PDB file of C-alpha atoms in Angstrom:
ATOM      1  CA  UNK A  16     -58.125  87.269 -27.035  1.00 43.00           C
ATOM      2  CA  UNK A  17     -55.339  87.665 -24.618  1.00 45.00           C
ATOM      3  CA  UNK A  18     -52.097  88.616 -26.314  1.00 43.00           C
ATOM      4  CA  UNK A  19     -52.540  90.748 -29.142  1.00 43.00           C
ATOM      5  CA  UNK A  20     -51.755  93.681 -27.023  1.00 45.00           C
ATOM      6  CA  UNK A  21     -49.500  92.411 -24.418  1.00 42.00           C
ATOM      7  CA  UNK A  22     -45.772  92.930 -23.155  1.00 43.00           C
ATOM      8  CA  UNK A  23     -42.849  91.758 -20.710  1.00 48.00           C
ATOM      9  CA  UNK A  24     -43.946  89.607 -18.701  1.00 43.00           C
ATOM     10  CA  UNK A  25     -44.879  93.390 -17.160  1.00 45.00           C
ATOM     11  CA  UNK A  26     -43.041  95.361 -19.765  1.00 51.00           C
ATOM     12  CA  UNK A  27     -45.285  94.880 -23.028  1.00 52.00           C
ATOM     13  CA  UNK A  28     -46.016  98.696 -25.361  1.00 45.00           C
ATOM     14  CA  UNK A  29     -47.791  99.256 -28.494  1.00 46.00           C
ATOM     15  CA  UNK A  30     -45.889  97.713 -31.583  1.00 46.00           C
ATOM     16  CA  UNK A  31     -44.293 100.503 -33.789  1.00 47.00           C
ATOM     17  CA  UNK A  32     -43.566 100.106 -37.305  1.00 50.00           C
ATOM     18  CA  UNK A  33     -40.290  98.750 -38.391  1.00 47.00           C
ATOM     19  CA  UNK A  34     -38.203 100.808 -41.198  1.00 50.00           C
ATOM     20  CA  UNK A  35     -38.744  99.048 -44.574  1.00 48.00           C
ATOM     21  CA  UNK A  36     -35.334  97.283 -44.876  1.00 49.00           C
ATOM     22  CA  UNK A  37     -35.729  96.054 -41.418  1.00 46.00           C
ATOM     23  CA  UNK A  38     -39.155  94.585 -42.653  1.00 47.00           C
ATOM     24  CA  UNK A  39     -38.321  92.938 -45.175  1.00 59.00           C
ATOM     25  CA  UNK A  40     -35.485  91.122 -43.579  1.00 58.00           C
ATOM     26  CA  UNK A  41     -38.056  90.036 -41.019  1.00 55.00           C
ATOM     27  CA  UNK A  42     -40.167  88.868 -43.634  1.00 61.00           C
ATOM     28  CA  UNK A  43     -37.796  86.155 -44.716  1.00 70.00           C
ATOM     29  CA  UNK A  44     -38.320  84.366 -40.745  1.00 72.00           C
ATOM     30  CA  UNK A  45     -41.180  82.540 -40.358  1.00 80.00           C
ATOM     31  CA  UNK A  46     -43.787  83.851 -37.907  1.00 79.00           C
ATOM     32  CA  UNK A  47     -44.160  81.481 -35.448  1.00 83.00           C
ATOM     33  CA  UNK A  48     -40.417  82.053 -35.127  1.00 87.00           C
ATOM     34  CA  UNK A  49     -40.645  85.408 -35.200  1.00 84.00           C
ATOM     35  CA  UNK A  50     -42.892  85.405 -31.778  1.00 83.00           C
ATOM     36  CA  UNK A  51     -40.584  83.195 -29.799  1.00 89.00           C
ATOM     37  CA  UNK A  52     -37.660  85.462 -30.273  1.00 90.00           C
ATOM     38  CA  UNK A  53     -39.704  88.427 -29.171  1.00 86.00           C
ATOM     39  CA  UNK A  54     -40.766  86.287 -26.269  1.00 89.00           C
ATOM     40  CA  UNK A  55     -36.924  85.266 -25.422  1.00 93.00           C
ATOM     41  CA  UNK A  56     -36.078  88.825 -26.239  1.00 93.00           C
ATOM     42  CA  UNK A  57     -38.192  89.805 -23.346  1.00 90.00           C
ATOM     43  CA  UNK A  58     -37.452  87.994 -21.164  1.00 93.00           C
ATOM     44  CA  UNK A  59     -33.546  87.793 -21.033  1.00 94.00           C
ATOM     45  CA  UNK A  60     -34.532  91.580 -21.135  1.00 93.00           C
ATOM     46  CA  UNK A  61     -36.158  91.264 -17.511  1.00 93.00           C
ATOM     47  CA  UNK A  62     -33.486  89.069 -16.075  1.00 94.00           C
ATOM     48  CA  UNK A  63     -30.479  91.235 -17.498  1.00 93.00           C
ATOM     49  CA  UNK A  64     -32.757  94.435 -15.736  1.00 93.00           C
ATOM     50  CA  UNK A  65     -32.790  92.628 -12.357  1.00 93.00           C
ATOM     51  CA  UNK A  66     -29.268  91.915 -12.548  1.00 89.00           C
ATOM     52  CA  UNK A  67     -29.046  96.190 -12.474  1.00 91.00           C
ATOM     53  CA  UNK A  68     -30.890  96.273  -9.115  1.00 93.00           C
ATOM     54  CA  UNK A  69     -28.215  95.848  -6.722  1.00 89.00           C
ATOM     55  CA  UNK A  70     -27.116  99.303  -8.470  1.00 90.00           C
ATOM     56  CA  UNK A  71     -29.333 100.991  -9.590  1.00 92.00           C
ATOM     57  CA  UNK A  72     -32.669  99.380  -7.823  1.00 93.00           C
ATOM     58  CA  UNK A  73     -35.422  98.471  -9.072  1.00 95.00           C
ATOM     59  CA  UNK A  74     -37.086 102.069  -9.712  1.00 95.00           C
ATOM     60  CA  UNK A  75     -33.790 103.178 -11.213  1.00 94.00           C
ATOM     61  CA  UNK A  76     -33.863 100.233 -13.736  1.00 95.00           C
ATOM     62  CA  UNK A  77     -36.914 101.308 -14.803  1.00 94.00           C
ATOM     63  CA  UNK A  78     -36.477 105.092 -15.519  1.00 94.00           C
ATOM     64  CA  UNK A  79     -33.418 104.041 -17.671  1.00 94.00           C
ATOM     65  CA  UNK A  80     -35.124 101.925 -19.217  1.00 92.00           C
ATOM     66  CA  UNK A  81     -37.988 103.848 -20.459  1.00 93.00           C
ATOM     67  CA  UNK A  82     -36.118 107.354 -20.914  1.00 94.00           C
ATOM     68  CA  UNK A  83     -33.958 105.214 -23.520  1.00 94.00           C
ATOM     69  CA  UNK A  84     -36.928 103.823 -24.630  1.00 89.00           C
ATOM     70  CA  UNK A  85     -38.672 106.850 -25.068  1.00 91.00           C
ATOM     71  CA  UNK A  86     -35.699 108.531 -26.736  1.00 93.00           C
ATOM     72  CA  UNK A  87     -35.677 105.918 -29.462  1.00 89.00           C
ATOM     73  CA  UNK A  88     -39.136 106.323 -30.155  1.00 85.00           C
ATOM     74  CA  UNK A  89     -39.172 110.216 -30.545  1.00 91.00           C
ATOM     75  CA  UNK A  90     -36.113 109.887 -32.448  1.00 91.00           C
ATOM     76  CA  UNK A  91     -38.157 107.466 -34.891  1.00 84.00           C
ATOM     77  CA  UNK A  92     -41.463 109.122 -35.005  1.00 83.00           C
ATOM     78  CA  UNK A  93     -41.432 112.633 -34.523  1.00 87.00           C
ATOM     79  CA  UNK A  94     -44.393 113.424 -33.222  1.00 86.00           C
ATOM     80  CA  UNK A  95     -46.126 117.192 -33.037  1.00 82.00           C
ATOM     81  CA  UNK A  96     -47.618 117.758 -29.784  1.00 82.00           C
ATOM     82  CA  UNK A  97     -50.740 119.372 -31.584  1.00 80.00           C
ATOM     83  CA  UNK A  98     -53.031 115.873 -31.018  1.00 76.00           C
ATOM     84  CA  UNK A  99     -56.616 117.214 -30.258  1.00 77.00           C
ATOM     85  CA  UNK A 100     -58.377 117.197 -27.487  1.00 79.00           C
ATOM     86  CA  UNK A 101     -59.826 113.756 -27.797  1.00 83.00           C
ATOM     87  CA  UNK A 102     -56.260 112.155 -27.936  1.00 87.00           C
ATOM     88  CA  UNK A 103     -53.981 113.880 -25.087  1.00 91.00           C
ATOM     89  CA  UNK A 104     -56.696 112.696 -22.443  1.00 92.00           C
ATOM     90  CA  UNK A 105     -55.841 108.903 -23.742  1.00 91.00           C
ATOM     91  CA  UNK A 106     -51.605 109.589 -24.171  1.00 92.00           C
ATOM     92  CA  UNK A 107     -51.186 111.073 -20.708  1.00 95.00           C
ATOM     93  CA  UNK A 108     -53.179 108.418 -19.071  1.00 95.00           C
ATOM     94  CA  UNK A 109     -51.247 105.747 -21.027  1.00 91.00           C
ATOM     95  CA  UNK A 110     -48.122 107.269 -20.253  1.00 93.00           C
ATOM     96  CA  UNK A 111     -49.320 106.919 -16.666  1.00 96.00           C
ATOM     97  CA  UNK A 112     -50.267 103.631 -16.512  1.00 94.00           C
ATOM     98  CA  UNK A 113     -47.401 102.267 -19.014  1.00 90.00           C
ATOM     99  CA  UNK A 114     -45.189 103.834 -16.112  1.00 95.00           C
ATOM    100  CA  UNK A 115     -46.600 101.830 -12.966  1.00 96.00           C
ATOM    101  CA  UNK A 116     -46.792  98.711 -14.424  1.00 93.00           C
ATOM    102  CA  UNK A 117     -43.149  98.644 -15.343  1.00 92.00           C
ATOM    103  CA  UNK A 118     -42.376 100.184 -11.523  1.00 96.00           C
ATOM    104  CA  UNK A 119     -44.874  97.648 -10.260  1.00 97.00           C
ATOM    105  CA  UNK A 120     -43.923  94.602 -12.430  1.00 95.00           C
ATOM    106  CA  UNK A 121     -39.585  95.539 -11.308  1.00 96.00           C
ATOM    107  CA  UNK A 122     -40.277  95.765  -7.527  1.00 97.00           C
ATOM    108  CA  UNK A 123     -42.015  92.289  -7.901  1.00 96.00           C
ATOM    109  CA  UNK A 124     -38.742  91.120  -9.978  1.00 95.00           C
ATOM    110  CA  UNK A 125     -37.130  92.501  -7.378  1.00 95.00           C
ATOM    111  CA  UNK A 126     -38.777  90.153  -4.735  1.00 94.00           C
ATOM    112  CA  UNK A 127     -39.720  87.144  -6.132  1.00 93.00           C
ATOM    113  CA  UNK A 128     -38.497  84.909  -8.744  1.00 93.00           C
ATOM    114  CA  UNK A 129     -39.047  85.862 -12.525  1.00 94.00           C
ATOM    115  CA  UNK A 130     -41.173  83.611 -13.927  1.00 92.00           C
ATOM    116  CA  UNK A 131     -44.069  83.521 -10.545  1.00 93.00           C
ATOM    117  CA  UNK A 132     -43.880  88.019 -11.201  1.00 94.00           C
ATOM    118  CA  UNK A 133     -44.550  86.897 -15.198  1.00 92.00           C
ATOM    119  CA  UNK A 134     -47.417  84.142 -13.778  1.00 92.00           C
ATOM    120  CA  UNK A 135     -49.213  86.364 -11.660  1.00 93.00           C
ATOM    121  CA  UNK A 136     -48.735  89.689 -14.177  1.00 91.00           C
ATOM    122  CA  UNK A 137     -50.204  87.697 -17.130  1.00 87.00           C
ATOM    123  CA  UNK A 138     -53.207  86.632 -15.086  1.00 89.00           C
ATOM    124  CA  UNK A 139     -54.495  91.129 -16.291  1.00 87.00           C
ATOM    125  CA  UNK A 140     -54.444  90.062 -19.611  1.00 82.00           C
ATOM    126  CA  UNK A 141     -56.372  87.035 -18.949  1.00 84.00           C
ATOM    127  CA  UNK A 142     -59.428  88.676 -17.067  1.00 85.00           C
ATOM    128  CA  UNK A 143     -59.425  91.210 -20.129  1.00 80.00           C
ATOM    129  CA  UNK A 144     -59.925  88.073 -22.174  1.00 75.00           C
ATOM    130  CA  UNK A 145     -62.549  86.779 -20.185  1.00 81.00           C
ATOM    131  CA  UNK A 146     -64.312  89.747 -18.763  1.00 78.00           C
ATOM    132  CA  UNK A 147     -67.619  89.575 -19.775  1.00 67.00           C
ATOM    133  CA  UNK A 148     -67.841  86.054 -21.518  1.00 73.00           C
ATOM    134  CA  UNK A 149     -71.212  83.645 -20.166  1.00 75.00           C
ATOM    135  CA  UNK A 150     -69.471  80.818 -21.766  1.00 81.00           C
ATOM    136  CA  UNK A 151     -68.989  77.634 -19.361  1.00 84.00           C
ATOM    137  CA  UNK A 152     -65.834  77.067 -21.776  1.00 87.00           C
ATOM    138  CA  UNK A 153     -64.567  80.130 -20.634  1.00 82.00           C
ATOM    139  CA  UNK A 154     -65.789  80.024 -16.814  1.00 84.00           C
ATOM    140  CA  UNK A 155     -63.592  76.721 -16.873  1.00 89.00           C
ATOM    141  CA  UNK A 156     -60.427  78.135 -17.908  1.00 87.00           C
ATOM    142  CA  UNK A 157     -61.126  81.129 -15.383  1.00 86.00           C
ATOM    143  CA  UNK A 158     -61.262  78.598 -12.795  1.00 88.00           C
ATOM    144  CA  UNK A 159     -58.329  77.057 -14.013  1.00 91.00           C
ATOM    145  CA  UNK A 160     -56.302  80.252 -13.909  1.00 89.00           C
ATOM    146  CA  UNK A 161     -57.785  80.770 -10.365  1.00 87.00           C
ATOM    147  CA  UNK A 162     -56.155  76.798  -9.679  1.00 88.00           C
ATOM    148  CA  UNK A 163     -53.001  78.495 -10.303  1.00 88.00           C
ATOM    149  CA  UNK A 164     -53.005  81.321  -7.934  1.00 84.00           C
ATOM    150  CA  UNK A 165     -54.214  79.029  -4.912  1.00 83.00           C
ATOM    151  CA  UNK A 166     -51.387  76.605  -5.713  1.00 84.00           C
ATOM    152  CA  UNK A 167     -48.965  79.624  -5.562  1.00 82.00           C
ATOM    153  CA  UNK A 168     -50.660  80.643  -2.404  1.00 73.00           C
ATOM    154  CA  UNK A 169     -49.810  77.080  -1.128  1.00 75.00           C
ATOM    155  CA  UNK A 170     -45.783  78.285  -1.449  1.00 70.00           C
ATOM    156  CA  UNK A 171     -46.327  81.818   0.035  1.00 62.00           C
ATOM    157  CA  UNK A 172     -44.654  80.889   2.859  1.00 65.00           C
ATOM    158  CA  UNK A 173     -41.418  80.771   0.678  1.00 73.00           C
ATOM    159  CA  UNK A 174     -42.261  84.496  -1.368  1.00 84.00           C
ATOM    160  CA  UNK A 175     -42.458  87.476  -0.551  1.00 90.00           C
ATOM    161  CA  UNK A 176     -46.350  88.689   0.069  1.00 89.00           C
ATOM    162  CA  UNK A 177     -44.654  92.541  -1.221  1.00 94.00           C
ATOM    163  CA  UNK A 178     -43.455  90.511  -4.165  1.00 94.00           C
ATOM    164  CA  UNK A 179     -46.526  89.083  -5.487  1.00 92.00           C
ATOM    165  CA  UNK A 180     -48.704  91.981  -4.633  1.00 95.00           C
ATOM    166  CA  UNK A 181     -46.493  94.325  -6.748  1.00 97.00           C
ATOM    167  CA  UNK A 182     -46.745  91.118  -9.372  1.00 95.00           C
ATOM    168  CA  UNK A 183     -50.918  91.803  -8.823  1.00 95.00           C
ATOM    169  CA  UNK A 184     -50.981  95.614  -9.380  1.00 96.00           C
ATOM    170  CA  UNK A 185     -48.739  94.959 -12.818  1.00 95.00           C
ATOM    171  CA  UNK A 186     -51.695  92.789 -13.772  1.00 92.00           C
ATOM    172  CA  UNK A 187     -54.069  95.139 -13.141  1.00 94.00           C
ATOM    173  CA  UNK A 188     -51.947  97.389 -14.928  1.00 93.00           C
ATOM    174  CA  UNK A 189     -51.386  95.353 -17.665  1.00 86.00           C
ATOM    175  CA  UNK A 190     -55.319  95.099 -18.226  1.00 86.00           C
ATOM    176  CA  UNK A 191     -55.914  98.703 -18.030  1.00 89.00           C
ATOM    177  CA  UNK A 192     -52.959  99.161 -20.605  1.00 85.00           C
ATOM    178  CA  UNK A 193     -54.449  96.663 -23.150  1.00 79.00           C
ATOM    179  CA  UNK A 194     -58.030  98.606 -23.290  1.00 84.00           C
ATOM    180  CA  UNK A 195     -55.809 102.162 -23.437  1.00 85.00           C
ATOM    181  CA  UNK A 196     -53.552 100.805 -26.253  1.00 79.00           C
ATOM    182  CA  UNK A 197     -56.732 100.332 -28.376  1.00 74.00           C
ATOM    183  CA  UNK A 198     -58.081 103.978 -27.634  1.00 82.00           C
ATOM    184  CA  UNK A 199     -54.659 105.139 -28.340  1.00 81.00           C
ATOM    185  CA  UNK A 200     -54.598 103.283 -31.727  1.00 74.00           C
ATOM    186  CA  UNK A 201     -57.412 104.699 -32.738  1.00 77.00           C
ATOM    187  CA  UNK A 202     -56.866 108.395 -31.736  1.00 81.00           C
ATOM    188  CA  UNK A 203     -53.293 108.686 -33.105  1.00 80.00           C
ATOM    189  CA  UNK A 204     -51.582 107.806 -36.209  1.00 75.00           C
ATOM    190  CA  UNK A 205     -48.616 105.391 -36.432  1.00 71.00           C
ATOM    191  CA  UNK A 206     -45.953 105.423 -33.306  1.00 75.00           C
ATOM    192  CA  UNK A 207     -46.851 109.229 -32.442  1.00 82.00           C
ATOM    193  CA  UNK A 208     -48.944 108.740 -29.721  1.00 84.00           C
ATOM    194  CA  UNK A 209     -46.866 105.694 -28.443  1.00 83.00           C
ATOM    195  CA  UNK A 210     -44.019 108.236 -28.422  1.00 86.00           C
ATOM    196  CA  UNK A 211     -45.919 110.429 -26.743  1.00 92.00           C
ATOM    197  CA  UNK A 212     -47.028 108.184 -24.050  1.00 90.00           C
ATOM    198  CA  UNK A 213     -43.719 106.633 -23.586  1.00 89.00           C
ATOM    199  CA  UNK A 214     -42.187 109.909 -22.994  1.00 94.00           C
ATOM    200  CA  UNK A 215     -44.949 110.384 -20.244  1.00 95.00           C
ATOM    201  CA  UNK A 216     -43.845 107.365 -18.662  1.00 94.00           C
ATOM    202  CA  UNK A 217     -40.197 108.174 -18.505  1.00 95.00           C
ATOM    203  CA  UNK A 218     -41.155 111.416 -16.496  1.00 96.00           C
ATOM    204  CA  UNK A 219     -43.474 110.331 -14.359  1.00 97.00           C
ATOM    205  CA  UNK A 220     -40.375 106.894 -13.698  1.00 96.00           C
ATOM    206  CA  UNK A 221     -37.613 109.369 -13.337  1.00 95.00           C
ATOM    207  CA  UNK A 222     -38.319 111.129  -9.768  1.00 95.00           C
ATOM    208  CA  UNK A 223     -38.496 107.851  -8.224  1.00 94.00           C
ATOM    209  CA  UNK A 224     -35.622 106.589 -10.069  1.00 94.00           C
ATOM    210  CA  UNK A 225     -33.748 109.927  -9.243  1.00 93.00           C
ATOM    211  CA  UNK A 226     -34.559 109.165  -5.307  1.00 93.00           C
ATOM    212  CA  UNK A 227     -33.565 105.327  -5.276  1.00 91.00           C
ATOM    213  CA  UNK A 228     -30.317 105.666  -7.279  1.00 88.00           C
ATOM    214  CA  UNK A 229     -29.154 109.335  -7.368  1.00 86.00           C
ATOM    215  CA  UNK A 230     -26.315 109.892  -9.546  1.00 82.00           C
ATOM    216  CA  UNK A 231     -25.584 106.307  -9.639  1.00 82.00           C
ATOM    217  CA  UNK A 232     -27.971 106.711 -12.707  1.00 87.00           C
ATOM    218  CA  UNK A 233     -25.426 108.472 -14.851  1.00 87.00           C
ATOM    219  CA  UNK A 234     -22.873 105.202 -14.695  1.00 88.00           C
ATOM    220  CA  UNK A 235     -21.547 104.239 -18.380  1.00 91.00           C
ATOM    221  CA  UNK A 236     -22.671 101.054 -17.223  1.00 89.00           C
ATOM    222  CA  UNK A 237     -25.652 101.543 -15.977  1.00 90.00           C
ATOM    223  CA  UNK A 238     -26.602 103.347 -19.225  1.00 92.00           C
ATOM    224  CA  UNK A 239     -24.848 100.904 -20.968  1.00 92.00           C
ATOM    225  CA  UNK A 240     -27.233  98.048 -19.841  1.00 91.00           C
ATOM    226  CA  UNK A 241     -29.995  99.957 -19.830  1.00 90.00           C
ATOM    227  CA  UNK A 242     -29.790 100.847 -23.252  1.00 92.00           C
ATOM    228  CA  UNK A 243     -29.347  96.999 -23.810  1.00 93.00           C
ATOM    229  CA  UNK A 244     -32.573  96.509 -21.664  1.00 92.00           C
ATOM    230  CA  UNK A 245     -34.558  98.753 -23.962  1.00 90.00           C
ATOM    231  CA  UNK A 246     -33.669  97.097 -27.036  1.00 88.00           C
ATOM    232  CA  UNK A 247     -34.340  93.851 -25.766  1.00 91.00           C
ATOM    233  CA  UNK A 248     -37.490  94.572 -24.494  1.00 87.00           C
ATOM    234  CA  UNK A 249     -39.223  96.983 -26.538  1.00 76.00           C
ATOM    235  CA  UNK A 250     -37.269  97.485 -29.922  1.00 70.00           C
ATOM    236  CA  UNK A 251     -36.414  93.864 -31.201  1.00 80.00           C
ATOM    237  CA  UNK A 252     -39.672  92.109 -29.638  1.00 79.00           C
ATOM    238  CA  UNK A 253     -42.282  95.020 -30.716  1.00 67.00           C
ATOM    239  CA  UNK A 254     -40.755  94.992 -34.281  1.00 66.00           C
ATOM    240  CA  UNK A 255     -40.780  90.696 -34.343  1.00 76.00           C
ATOM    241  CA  UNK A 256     -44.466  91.103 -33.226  1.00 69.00           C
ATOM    242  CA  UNK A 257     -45.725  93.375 -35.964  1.00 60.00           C
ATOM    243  CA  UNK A 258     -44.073  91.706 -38.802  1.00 68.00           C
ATOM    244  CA  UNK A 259     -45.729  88.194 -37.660  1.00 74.00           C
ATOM    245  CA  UNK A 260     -49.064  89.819 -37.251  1.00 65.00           C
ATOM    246  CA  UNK A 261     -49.010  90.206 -40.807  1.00 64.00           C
ATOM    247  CA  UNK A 262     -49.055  86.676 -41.288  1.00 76.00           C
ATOM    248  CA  UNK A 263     -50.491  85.026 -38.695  1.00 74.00           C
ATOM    249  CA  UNK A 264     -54.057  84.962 -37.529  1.00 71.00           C
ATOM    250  CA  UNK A 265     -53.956  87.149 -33.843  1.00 63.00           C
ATOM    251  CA  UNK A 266     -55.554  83.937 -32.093  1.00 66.00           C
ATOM    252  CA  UNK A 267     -52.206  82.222 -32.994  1.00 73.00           C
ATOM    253  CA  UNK A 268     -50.595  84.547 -32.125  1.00 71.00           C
ATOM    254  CA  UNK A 269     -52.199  84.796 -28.817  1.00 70.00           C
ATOM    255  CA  UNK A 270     -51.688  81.065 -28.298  1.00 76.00           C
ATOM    256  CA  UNK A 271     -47.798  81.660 -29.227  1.00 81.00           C
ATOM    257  CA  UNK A 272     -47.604  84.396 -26.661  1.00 78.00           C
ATOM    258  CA  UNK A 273     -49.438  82.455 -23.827  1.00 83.00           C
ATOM    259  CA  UNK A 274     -46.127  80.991 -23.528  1.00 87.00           C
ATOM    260  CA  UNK A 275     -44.520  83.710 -21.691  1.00 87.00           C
ATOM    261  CA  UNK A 276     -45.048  82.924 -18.395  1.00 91.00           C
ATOM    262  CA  UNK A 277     -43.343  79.770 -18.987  1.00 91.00           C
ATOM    263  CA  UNK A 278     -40.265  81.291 -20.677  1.00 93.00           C
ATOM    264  CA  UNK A 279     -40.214  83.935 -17.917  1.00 93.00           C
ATOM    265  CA  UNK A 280     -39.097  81.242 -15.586  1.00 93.00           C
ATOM    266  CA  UNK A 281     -36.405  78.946 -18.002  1.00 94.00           C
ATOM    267  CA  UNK A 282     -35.049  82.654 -18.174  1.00 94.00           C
ATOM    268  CA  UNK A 283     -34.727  82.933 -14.265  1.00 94.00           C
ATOM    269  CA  UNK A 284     -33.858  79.251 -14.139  1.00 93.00           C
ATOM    270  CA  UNK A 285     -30.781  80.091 -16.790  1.00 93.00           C
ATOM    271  CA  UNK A 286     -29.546  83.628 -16.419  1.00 93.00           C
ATOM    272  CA  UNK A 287     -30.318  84.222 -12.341  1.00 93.00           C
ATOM    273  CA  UNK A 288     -30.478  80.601 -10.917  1.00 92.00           C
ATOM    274  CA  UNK A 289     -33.963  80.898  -9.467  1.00 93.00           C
ATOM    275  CA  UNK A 290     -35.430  77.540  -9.256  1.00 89.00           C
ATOM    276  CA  UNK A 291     -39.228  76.996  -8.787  1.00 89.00           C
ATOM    277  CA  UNK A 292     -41.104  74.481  -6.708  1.00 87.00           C
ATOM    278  CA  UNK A 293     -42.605  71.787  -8.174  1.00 88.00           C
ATOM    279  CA  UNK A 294     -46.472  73.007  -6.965  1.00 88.00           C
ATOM    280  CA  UNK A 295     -44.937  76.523  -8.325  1.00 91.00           C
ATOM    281  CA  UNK A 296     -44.534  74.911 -11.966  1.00 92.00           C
ATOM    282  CA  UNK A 297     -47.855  73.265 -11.598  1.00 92.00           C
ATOM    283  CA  UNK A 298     -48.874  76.776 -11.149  1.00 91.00           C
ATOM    284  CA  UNK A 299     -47.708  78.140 -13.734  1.00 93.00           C
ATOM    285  CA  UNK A 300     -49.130  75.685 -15.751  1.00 93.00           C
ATOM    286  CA  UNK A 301     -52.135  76.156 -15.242  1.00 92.00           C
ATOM    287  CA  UNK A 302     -51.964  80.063 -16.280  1.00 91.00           C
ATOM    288  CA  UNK A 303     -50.411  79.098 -19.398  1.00 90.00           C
ATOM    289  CA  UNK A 304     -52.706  76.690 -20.246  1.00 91.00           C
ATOM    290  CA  UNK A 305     -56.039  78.946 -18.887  1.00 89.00           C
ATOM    291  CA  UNK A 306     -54.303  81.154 -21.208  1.00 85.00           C
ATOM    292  CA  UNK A 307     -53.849  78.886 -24.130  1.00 85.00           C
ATOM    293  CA  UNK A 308     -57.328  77.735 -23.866  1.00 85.00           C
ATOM    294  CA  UNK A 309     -59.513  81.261 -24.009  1.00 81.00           C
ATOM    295  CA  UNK A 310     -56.749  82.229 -26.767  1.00 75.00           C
ATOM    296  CA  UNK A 311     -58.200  79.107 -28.989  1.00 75.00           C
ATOM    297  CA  UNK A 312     -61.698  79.695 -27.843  1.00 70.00           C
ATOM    298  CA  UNK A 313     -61.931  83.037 -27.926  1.00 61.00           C
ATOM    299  CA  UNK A 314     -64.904  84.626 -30.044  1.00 57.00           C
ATOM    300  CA  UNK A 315     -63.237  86.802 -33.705  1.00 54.00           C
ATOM    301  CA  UNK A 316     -64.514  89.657 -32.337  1.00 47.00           C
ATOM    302  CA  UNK A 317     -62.726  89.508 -29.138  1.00 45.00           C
TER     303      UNK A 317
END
């Protein structure tokens, strides 16, 4: 299953629990709906951060982002630091990882075009999905994904090789995240430990954000559109997501979300003029559809 966990194109967190108005005002939109504004949501989220680069860079973008995102979170949760043992190991090293695939997927927005960083993040996700099936259905769509990545090696000559290597650690990030989100489910209760985590994140974002920005960081605007960032990306998507689970099997759901990639790039086609290639949309294709296709076939217990 490759989507029940994941995020921004590179900017995906645990799904905290709505207040009960705002739930059952999302209960009134259909589901499938519900997942494609989340998926927007994201995504004009991403291109509206890149637009903050020239500014505030790409590290800077993403310690605003996740100090206001942590903020909210704490704010909404409340969580006492008293965990156990058995759960701080799993927060910090969430926090950790939640912060260098957001650094990692915004230096690869910073370099190549939206929707190749989304392609080439999703592709962590999709060896979670996979790892470990002896399936030939599943060996196909692995090789189908891997038809992808050679056709966007075919236009490297046009991207930056930075670019898509940042792009390649968010994946790996982005896997790593997925297995840590369930152990963090299971050791915490409600949004605490996402709290928790997030505010790990923010720290461990805000030296490097400090360094690359300075005071630039403290800009009404720059706050301004980073709050807007947040909310885009984590608030309004997260809460979309969890309502929909509730009525939706998570293997639609996954096939909803395997979409992403492909809205990643309308988004950078729309909001920041970046045009693909037409062997980089063929690439693209093929990860959505790789994705699409070990979503449907995917085993329940996956």
């Amino acid at each position: 299953m490759v989507s029940v966990h994941v995020e921004d194109a590179g900017n995906r967190l645990p799904r905290p629990r709505p207040p009960a108005s705002a739930g059952r005002v999302l209960g009134l939109v259909p589901a499938p709906l519900q997942v494609l504004v989340g998926i927007v949501s994201v995504q004009v989220g991403a291109s509206l951060a890149k637009q903050l680069f020239s500014v505030a860079g790409p590290a800077g973008t993403v310690a605003v982002r996740l100090f206001f995102a942590a903020l909210v979170l704490l704010l909404v949760w409340r969580p006492a630091l008293r965990l156990g043992r058995r759960a701080w190991p799993v927060v910090l090293t969430y926090g950790v990882v939640l912060a260098l695939m957001n650094l990692s997927f915004y230096q690869a927005l910073a370099r190549i075009p939206q929707g190749i960083a989304v392609t080439i993040e999703f592709l962590g996700p999709l060896v979670v999905a996979l790892a470990g099936s002896r399936r030939l259905i599943d060996a196909l769509w692995a090789l189908l994904a891997a038809g992808g990545v050679v056709l966007l090696a075919e236009t490297r000559g046009d991207l930056s090789t930075a670019g898509l290597l940042f792009a390649l650690g968010a994946g790996v990030c982005w896997g790593a995240y997925i297995l840590l989100s369930a152990a963090l489910g299971s050791r915490t209760s409600e949004g605490k430990g996402l709290a928790l985590g997030m505010a790990v994140a923010a720290i461990i974002a805000m030296p490097a954000g400090v360094t690359e920005a300075g005071t630039g960081l403290l800009s009404p605007w720059i706050l301004l559109i980073g709050l807007a960032v947040a909310l885009l990306s984590s608030v309004i998507p997260y809460s979309l997501e969890l309502e929909a689970l509730r009525k939706i099997p998570p293997r639609v759901f996954g096939v909803l979300m395997s979409l992403e990639p492909a809205v990643g790039a309308l988004a950078g086609l729309v909001l920041l003029g970046e045009s693909l290639h037409a062997l980089q949309w063929a690439a693209l294709c093929c990860v959505v559809a790789a994705s699409i296709g070990a979503t449907r076939s995917a085993r329940p217990e996956v």
